Amino acid sequence: MSRSQIVLLPPDRPVTGARKVHDIDIDGSTIRCGVVSVSDEPPMPAEDEVVVAVSHFSISYRDRAISLNTTAQLTQRQKVTWWPLGSEFAGTVVRVGDDVDPAFDGMDVMGRNDYIADAPMPQGVSTNTASRRYLVMKSHRVVEIPVSYT
């Protein structure tokens, strides 16, 4: 069984397996995106990781810049035909590592993208590939979505 995910595509050649290809204009820059099928089987996490089934993601100004750079790299690399995009996401934890609190399993979460200088963990965005069907990441890089969020 497979699911769909949205990905960046090289602008200069057709991509096998991509469907619903669209050229998107973002502030005068054209980014080609498409939909590809991926496995529906969630990957296995390491001991301190969770697997999130992504249900929502967004593309920000930061992702636009990364997308332009990635698109240029896709054009140069013939073996890499597409790449996921996006840094903000929401989804449901579908697997947890052995050292992760089991309460995470089934939890609706979003990425923890904090830039707090004195934070006890690595700073910054938790992923640059939020359009993937599944994200595998350290459990401290996600937070539960508050009930008040809709």
mmCIF file of C-alpha atoms in Angstrom:
data_model
loop_
_atom_site.group_PDB
_atom_site.id
_atom_site.type_symbol
_atom_site.label_atom_id
_atom_site.label_comp_id
_atom_site.label_asym_id
_atom_site.label_seq_id
_atom_site.Cartn_x
_atom_site.Cartn_y
_atom_site.Cartn_z
ATOM 1 C CA MET A 1 0.000 0.000 0.000
ATOM 2 C CA SER A 2 1.218 3.518 -0.667
ATOM 3 C CA ARG A 3 0.405 7.113 0.232
ATOM 4 C CA SER A 4 1.093 10.406 -1.469
ATOM 5 C CA GLN A 5 3.569 13.088 -0.536
ATOM 6 C CA ILE A 6 4.302 16.480 -2.044
ATOM 7 C CA VAL A 7 7.856 17.025 -3.270
ATOM 8 C CA LEU A 8 10.119 19.425 -5.145
ATOM 9 C CA LEU A 9 10.846 18.450 -8.731
ATOM 10 C CA PRO A 10 13.661 19.503 -11.063
ATOM 11 C CA PRO A 11 12.387 22.118 -13.523
ATOM 12 C CA ASP A 12 14.363 20.786 -16.480
ATOM 13 C CA ARG A 13 13.244 17.155 -16.894
ATOM 14 C CA PRO A 14 10.234 14.857 -16.442
ATOM 15 C CA VAL A 15 10.078 12.804 -13.274
ATOM 16 C CA THR A 16 9.028 9.172 -13.348
ATOM 17 C CA GLY A 17 6.200 8.468 -10.947
ATOM 18 C CA ALA A 18 5.260 12.092 -10.277
ATOM 19 C CA ARG A 19 1.684 13.107 -10.867
ATOM 20 C CA LYS A 20 -0.201 16.362 -10.516
ATOM 21 C CA VAL A 21 2.867 18.462 -11.359
ATOM 22 C CA HIS A 22 2.452 22.188 -10.697
ATOM 23 C CA ASP A 23 4.689 25.203 -11.197
ATOM 24 C CA ILE A 24 4.155 27.473 -8.191
ATOM 25 C CA ASP A 25 5.131 31.132 -8.276
ATOM 26 C CA ILE A 26 6.411 32.412 -4.929
ATOM 27 C CA ASP A 27 7.475 36.055 -5.024
ATOM 28 C CA GLY A 28 8.611 35.813 -8.645
ATOM 29 C CA SER A 29 10.420 32.493 -8.229
ATOM 30 C CA THR A 30 8.961 29.420 -9.886
ATOM 31 C CA ILE A 31 9.162 26.183 -7.941
ATOM 32 C CA ARG A 32 7.990 22.932 -9.531
ATOM 33 C CA CYS A 33 6.186 20.596 -7.152
ATOM 34 C CA GLY A 34 4.473 17.286 -7.656
ATOM 35 C CA VAL A 35 2.858 14.370 -5.901
ATOM 36 C CA VAL A 36 4.649 11.015 -5.603
ATOM 37 C CA SER A 37 3.642 7.723 -4.012
ATOM 38 C CA VAL A 38 5.598 6.451 -1.031
ATOM 39 C CA SER A 39 5.334 3.439 1.251
ATOM 40 C CA ASP A 40 2.579 3.540 3.827
ATOM 41 C CA GLU A 41 4.650 1.462 6.262
ATOM 42 C CA PRO A 42 6.021 3.689 9.059
ATOM 43 C CA PRO A 43 9.789 3.391 9.619
ATOM 44 C CA MET A 44 11.183 2.073 12.890
ATOM 45 C CA PRO A 45 12.464 4.735 15.321
ATOM 46 C CA ALA A 46 15.668 4.598 17.358
ATOM 47 C CA GLU A 47 15.345 4.363 21.152
ATOM 48 C CA ASP A 48 14.905 8.128 21.679
ATOM 49 C CA GLU A 49 12.838 8.884 18.558
ATOM 50 C CA VAL A 50 9.215 9.112 17.484
ATOM 51 C CA VAL A 51 7.642 8.553 14.082
ATOM 52 C CA VAL A 52 5.082 11.187 13.097
ATOM 53 C CA ALA A 53 2.493 10.575 10.375
ATOM 54 C CA VAL A 54 2.330 14.046 8.837
ATOM 55 C CA SER A 55 -1.156 15.417 8.222
ATOM 56 C CA HIS A 56 -0.320 19.104 7.599
ATOM 57 C CA PHE A 57 2.729 21.118 6.566
ATOM 58 C CA SER A 58 3.408 24.633 5.377
ATOM 59 C CA ILE A 59 5.935 26.449 3.247
ATOM 60 C CA SER A 60 7.371 29.665 4.698
ATOM 61 C CA TYR A 61 9.765 32.321 3.389
ATOM 62 C CA ARG A 62 12.598 30.200 4.789
ATOM 63 C CA ASP A 63 11.378 27.148 2.882
ATOM 64 C CA ARG A 64 11.204 29.209 -0.321
ATOM 65 C CA ALA A 65 14.923 29.954 -0.067
ATOM 66 C CA ILE A 66 15.761 26.329 0.710
ATOM 67 C CA SER A 67 13.515 25.183 -2.158
ATOM 68 C CA LEU A 68 15.313 27.382 -4.683
ATOM 69 C CA ASN A 69 18.682 25.985 -3.569
ATOM 70 C CA THR A 70 17.388 22.408 -3.564
ATOM 71 C CA THR A 71 15.831 22.821 -7.014
ATOM 72 C CA ALA A 72 19.224 23.956 -8.338
ATOM 73 C CA GLN A 73 20.836 20.858 -6.798
ATOM 74 C CA LEU A 74 18.157 18.588 -8.308
ATOM 75 C CA THR A 75 18.924 20.065 -11.714
ATOM 76 C CA GLN A 76 22.627 19.172 -11.290
ATOM 77 C CA ARG A 77 22.108 15.679 -9.851
ATOM 78 C CA GLN A 78 20.578 13.278 -12.343
ATOM 79 C CA LYS A 79 20.119 10.439 -9.814
ATOM 80 C CA VAL A 80 18.033 12.460 -7.333
ATOM 81 C CA THR A 81 14.666 13.038 -8.964
ATOM 82 C CA TRP A 82 12.643 14.714 -6.181
ATOM 83 C CA TRP A 83 12.982 16.040 -2.645
ATOM 84 C CA PRO A 84 10.497 16.773 0.193
ATOM 85 C CA LEU A 85 10.067 20.341 1.416
ATOM 86 C CA GLY A 86 8.741 22.368 4.340
ATOM 87 C CA SER A 87 9.760 22.963 7.942
ATOM 88 C CA GLU A 88 6.493 23.371 9.845
ATOM 89 C CA PHE A 89 4.228 20.376 10.312
ATOM 90 C CA ALA A 90 1.554 18.699 12.402
ATOM 91 C CA GLY A 91 0.648 15.050 12.661
ATOM 92 C CA THR A 92 0.124 12.048 14.887
ATOM 93 C CA VAL A 93 2.823 9.952 16.558
ATOM 94 C CA VAL A 94 2.457 6.408 15.199
ATOM 95 C CA ARG A 95 5.573 4.773 16.671
ATOM 96 C CA VAL A 96 7.814 5.479 19.648
ATOM 97 C CA GLY A 97 11.304 4.305 20.503
ATOM 98 C CA ASP A 98 11.973 2.114 23.526
ATOM 99 C CA ASP A 99 13.244 5.042 25.650
ATOM 100 C CA VAL A 100 10.333 7.373 24.806
ATOM 101 C CA ASP A 101 7.369 7.888 27.126
ATOM 102 C CA PRO A 102 4.593 5.623 25.768
ATOM 103 C CA ALA A 103 2.134 8.526 26.263
ATOM 104 C CA PHE A 104 3.537 9.955 22.997
ATOM 105 C CA ASP A 105 1.974 7.085 21.025
ATOM 106 C CA GLY A 106 -1.159 8.418 19.280
ATOM 107 C CA MET A 107 -0.475 12.010 20.383
ATOM 108 C CA ASP A 108 -1.201 14.866 17.975
ATOM 109 C CA VAL A 109 2.025 16.873 17.734
ATOM 110 C CA MET A 110 3.743 19.715 15.904
ATOM 111 C CA GLY A 111 7.398 20.467 15.369
ATOM 112 C CA ARG A 112 9.323 22.311 18.037
ATOM 113 C CA ASN A 113 11.068 25.092 16.118
ATOM 114 C CA ASP A 114 12.415 27.221 18.928
ATOM 115 C CA TYR A 115 15.499 29.410 18.774
ATOM 116 C CA ILE A 116 15.912 29.959 22.506
ATOM 117 C CA ALA A 117 19.569 30.690 23.272
ATOM 118 C CA ASP A 118 19.639 28.970 26.668
ATOM 119 C CA ALA A 119 17.509 25.956 25.667
ATOM 120 C CA PRO A 120 18.728 22.599 27.042
ATOM 121 C CA MET A 121 18.477 21.039 23.563
ATOM 122 C CA PRO A 122 19.619 21.787 20.022
ATOM 123 C CA GLN A 123 18.041 24.951 18.668
ATOM 124 C CA GLY A 124 16.156 25.666 15.511
ATOM 125 C CA VAL A 125 13.877 24.007 13.045
ATOM 126 C CA SER A 126 13.319 20.282 13.590
ATOM 127 C CA THR A 127 13.125 19.341 9.886
ATOM 128 C CA ASN A 128 13.441 20.689 6.350
ATOM 129 C CA THR A 129 11.454 17.779 4.893
ATOM 130 C CA ALA A 130 8.000 18.242 6.475
ATOM 131 C CA SER A 131 6.133 17.059 3.362
ATOM 132 C CA ARG A 132 7.316 13.491 3.946
ATOM 133 C CA ARG A 133 4.575 11.003 4.784
ATOM 134 C CA TYR A 134 6.494 10.061 7.949
ATOM 135 C CA LEU A 135 9.053 12.039 9.925
ATOM 136 C CA VAL A 136 11.463 10.311 12.305
ATOM 137 C CA MET A 137 12.887 12.627 14.934
ATOM 138 C CA LYS A 138 14.066 12.926 18.507
ATOM 139 C CA SER A 139 11.074 13.016 20.843
ATOM 140 C CA HIS A 140 12.113 16.392 22.292
ATOM 141 C CA ARG A 141 11.731 17.975 18.827
ATOM 142 C CA VAL A 142 7.920 17.619 18.911
ATOM 143 C CA VAL A 143 5.307 19.041 21.291
ATOM 144 C CA GLU A 144 1.704 18.108 21.871
ATOM 145 C CA ILE A 145 -0.784 20.276 20.032
ATOM 146 C CA PRO A 146 -2.816 22.186 22.633
ATOM 147 C CA VAL A 147 -6.518 21.346 22.677
ATOM 148 C CA SER A 148 -7.301 25.025 22.074
ATOM 149 C CA TYR A 149 -5.635 24.851 18.615
ATOM 150 C CA THR A 150 -7.940 23.993 15.752
#
